[in-house]
Short mmCIF file of C-alpha atoms in Angstrom, two decimals:
data_model
loop_
_atom_site.label_atom_id
_atom_site.label_comp_id
_atom_site.label_asym_id
_atom_site.label_seq_id
_atom_site.Cartn_x
_atom_site.Cartn_y
_atom_site.Cartn_z
CA MET A 74 36.81 63.28 111.02
CA ASP A 75 37.43 62.21 107.47
CA ARG A 76 40.24 60.14 105.98
CA ARG A 77 42.15 63.08 104.45
CA GLN A 78 42.36 64.87 107.75
CA VAL A 79 43.65 61.71 109.50
CA ILE A 80 46.32 61.22 106.82
CA ARG A 81 47.34 64.89 107.14
CA HIS A 82 47.72 64.53 110.92
CA PHE A 83 49.80 61.36 110.52
CA LEU A 84 52.11 63.15 108.07
CA VAL A 85 52.59 66.13 110.39
CA VAL A 86 53.31 63.89 113.39
CA GLY A 87 55.65 61.69 111.30
CA ALA A 88 57.59 64.71 110.05
CA GLY A 89 57.89 66.04 113.59
CA LEU A 90 59.21 62.71 114.82
CA ALA A 91 61.67 62.52 111.93
CA PHE A 92 63.19 65.94 112.82
CA MET A 93 63.14 65.41 116.59
CA PRO A 94 66.64 63.79 116.92
CA SER A 95 68.30 66.75 115.20
CA CYS A 96 66.86 69.13 117.81
CA VAL A 97 68.34 67.32 120.79
CA TYR A 98 71.88 68.33 121.79
CA LYS A 99 73.83 65.76 123.74
CA GLU A 100 76.74 66.74 125.95
CA GLY A 101 79.04 64.06 124.55
CA LYS A 102 78.82 65.25 120.94
CA VAL A 103 81.16 67.43 118.93
CA SER A 104 79.68 70.81 117.98
CA ILE A 105 80.86 70.70 114.35
CA GLN A 106 80.46 67.98 111.76
CA LEU A 107 83.62 67.10 109.84
CA LYS A 108 84.09 64.86 106.81
CA SER A 109 87.72 63.79 106.76
CA ILE A 110 88.96 64.00 110.34
CA GLN A 111 87.32 62.66 113.49
CA ILE A 112 87.65 64.37 116.86
CA ASN A 113 86.07 63.60 120.20
CA PRO A 114 84.59 66.08 122.71
CA ASP A 115 87.76 66.03 124.84
CA GLN A 116 89.87 67.04 121.85
CA GLU A 117 87.42 69.81 120.97
CA SER A 118 87.58 71.08 124.55
CA PHE A 119 91.40 71.04 124.43
CA LEU A 120 91.38 72.96 121.13
CA LYS A 121 88.94 75.51 122.55
CA ASN A 122 91.13 76.07 125.61
CA LEU A 123 94.23 76.30 123.43
CA ALA A 124 92.55 78.88 121.17
CA ASP A 125 91.61 80.86 124.25
CA ALA A 126 95.25 80.73 125.37
CA ILE A 127 96.46 81.92 121.95
CA ILE A 128 94.08 84.92 121.88
CA PRO A 129 92.68 85.39 125.40
CA PRO A 130 89.57 87.43 126.13
CA THR A 131 90.19 90.95 127.40
CA ASP A 132 87.77 93.82 126.84
CA THR A 133 87.16 92.14 123.48
CA PRO A 134 86.04 88.51 123.05
CA GLY A 135 88.71 85.83 122.85
CA ALA A 136 89.31 83.36 120.04
CA ALA A 137 87.21 80.60 121.62
CA GLU A 138 84.24 82.92 122.10
CA LEU A 139 84.33 83.88 118.41
CA GLY A 140 84.63 80.24 117.32
CA SER A 141 88.15 80.38 115.89
CA HIS A 142 88.82 76.80 117.02
CA LEU A 143 85.85 75.62 114.91
CA PHE A 144 87.15 77.64 111.96
CA ALA A 145 90.55 75.96 112.34
CA LEU A 146 88.98 72.50 112.44
CA LYS A 147 86.88 73.22 109.36
CA MET A 148 89.91 74.52 107.47
CA VAL A 149 91.93 71.42 108.38
CA ASP A 150 89.04 69.21 107.30
CA ASP A 151 88.35 70.98 104.01
CA CYS A 152 91.65 72.47 102.84
CA PHE A 153 94.50 70.29 104.13
CA GLU A 154 95.85 67.32 102.21
CA LYS A 155 95.50 63.83 103.70
CA GLN A 156 99.13 63.80 104.85
CA GLU A 157 98.78 67.22 106.52
CA GLN A 158 95.54 66.09 108.19
CA SER A 159 97.17 62.97 109.59
CA THR A 160 100.14 65.04 110.87
CA PHE A 161 97.73 67.52 112.46
CA MET A 162 95.74 64.76 114.17
CA ALA A 163 98.92 63.00 115.35
CA GLY A 164 100.17 66.24 116.90
CA LEU A 165 96.79 66.83 118.52
CA LYS A 166 96.77 63.36 120.06
CA LYS A 167 100.30 63.84 121.43
CA LEU A 168 99.50 67.20 123.04
CA GLN A 169 95.93 66.55 124.14
CA GLY A 170 96.52 65.73 127.81
CA LYS A 171 98.91 68.62 128.44
CA GLU A 172 98.21 72.12 129.74
CA PRO A 173 96.95 74.36 126.88
CA ASP A 174 99.79 76.89 127.04
CA PRO A 175 100.98 77.69 123.50
CA ALA A 176 104.49 78.84 124.45
CA ALA A 177 105.15 75.83 126.68
CA LEU A 178 103.77 73.38 124.12
CA MET A 179 105.83 74.93 121.33
CA SER A 180 109.07 74.91 123.31
CA ALA A 181 108.46 71.33 124.50
CA ALA A 182 107.86 70.20 120.92
CA GLU A 183 111.06 71.94 119.77
CA GLN A 184 113.14 70.42 122.57
CA GLU A 185 111.81 66.90 121.95
CA LYS A 186 112.16 67.42 118.19
CA ASP A 187 108.59 66.17 117.76
CA GLU A 188 107.71 67.09 114.17
CA ASP A 189 104.00 66.19 114.48
CA ALA A 190 103.46 68.33 117.57
CA LEU A 191 105.46 71.21 116.09
CA ALA A 192 103.52 71.08 112.81
CA PHE A 193 100.24 70.92 114.74
CA MET A 194 101.10 73.96 116.88
CA LYS A 195 102.25 76.05 113.92
CA ALA A 196 99.22 75.21 111.78
CA TYR A 197 96.70 75.57 114.60
CA ARG A 198 98.14 78.90 115.77
CA ARG A 199 98.07 80.26 112.22
CA LEU A 200 94.47 79.10 111.66
CA VAL A 201 93.21 80.45 114.98
CA ILE A 202 94.72 83.87 114.26
CA GLN A 203 93.28 83.81 110.73
CA GLY A 204 89.83 82.83 112.01
CA TYR A 205 89.92 85.53 114.68
CA THR A 206 91.07 88.35 112.41
CA GLN A 207 88.54 87.43 109.73
CA SER A 208 85.60 87.04 112.11
CA GLU A 209 82.61 89.31 111.76
CA TYR A 210 83.18 90.88 115.17
CA VAL A 211 86.77 91.89 114.45
CA MET A 212 86.05 93.08 110.91
CA THR A 213 83.13 95.28 111.95
CA ASN A 214 83.98 96.43 115.49
CA LEU A 215 87.77 96.50 115.74
CA LEU A 216 89.03 97.27 112.24
CA PRO A 217 87.91 100.29 110.25
CA TYR A 218 86.38 98.34 107.38
CA GLN A 219 85.67 100.28 104.19
CA LEU A 220 84.56 99.10 100.82
CA VAL A 221 87.25 99.08 98.14
CA PRO A 222 86.57 102.29 96.21
CA GLY A 223 86.15 104.32 99.38
CA LYS A 224 83.94 107.33 99.85
CA TYR A 225 83.18 109.63 96.96
CA TYR A 226 83.68 113.33 97.61
CA GLY A 227 81.89 115.20 94.84
CA CYS A 228 82.46 118.71 96.18
CA VAL A 229 86.27 118.60 96.13
CA PRO A 230 87.80 120.74 93.36
CA VAL A 231 90.17 119.01 90.97
CA ASP A 232 93.59 120.66 90.71
CA ASN A 233 94.80 120.65 87.09
CA THR A 234 98.02 122.58 87.72
CA THR A 235 100.12 119.46 88.38
CA SER A 236 99.46 117.83 85.02
CA LYS A 237 101.43 119.06 82.01
CA SER A 238 100.19 118.84 78.48
#
């Protein structure tokens, strides 16, 4: 065995060891990496259950199965202002321990006049519906998606009797 081959083996083993931690999934981690907001696994589980309550699975997949809750989190992280993010997180923290029933949470927030919880529910519901309707599954399997110009029919005669010169 020569020196170059030993160095090559050390580099391959070192690279494998460097990438090893990214391959291990721990149960206590969040499944999406966010820059501005921080959530814990319990909050992610609550949001997943709430998304499933907003659009439940029937013969088609539900919102949680299509990842609409992750879409909503990413949109809050990337597109909301700092004030909106803090309101969203405050509403999430207030509602986290409760049963994920959208109608009950919304009516409770309206009765208590809790602006943070109300803003959270409105924003999260809107984002979950947007993520669901724009998902690949819905756009390809449920909606008749066609490209903008539509199909070209070359064998259709053009009727010139309606235009006047």
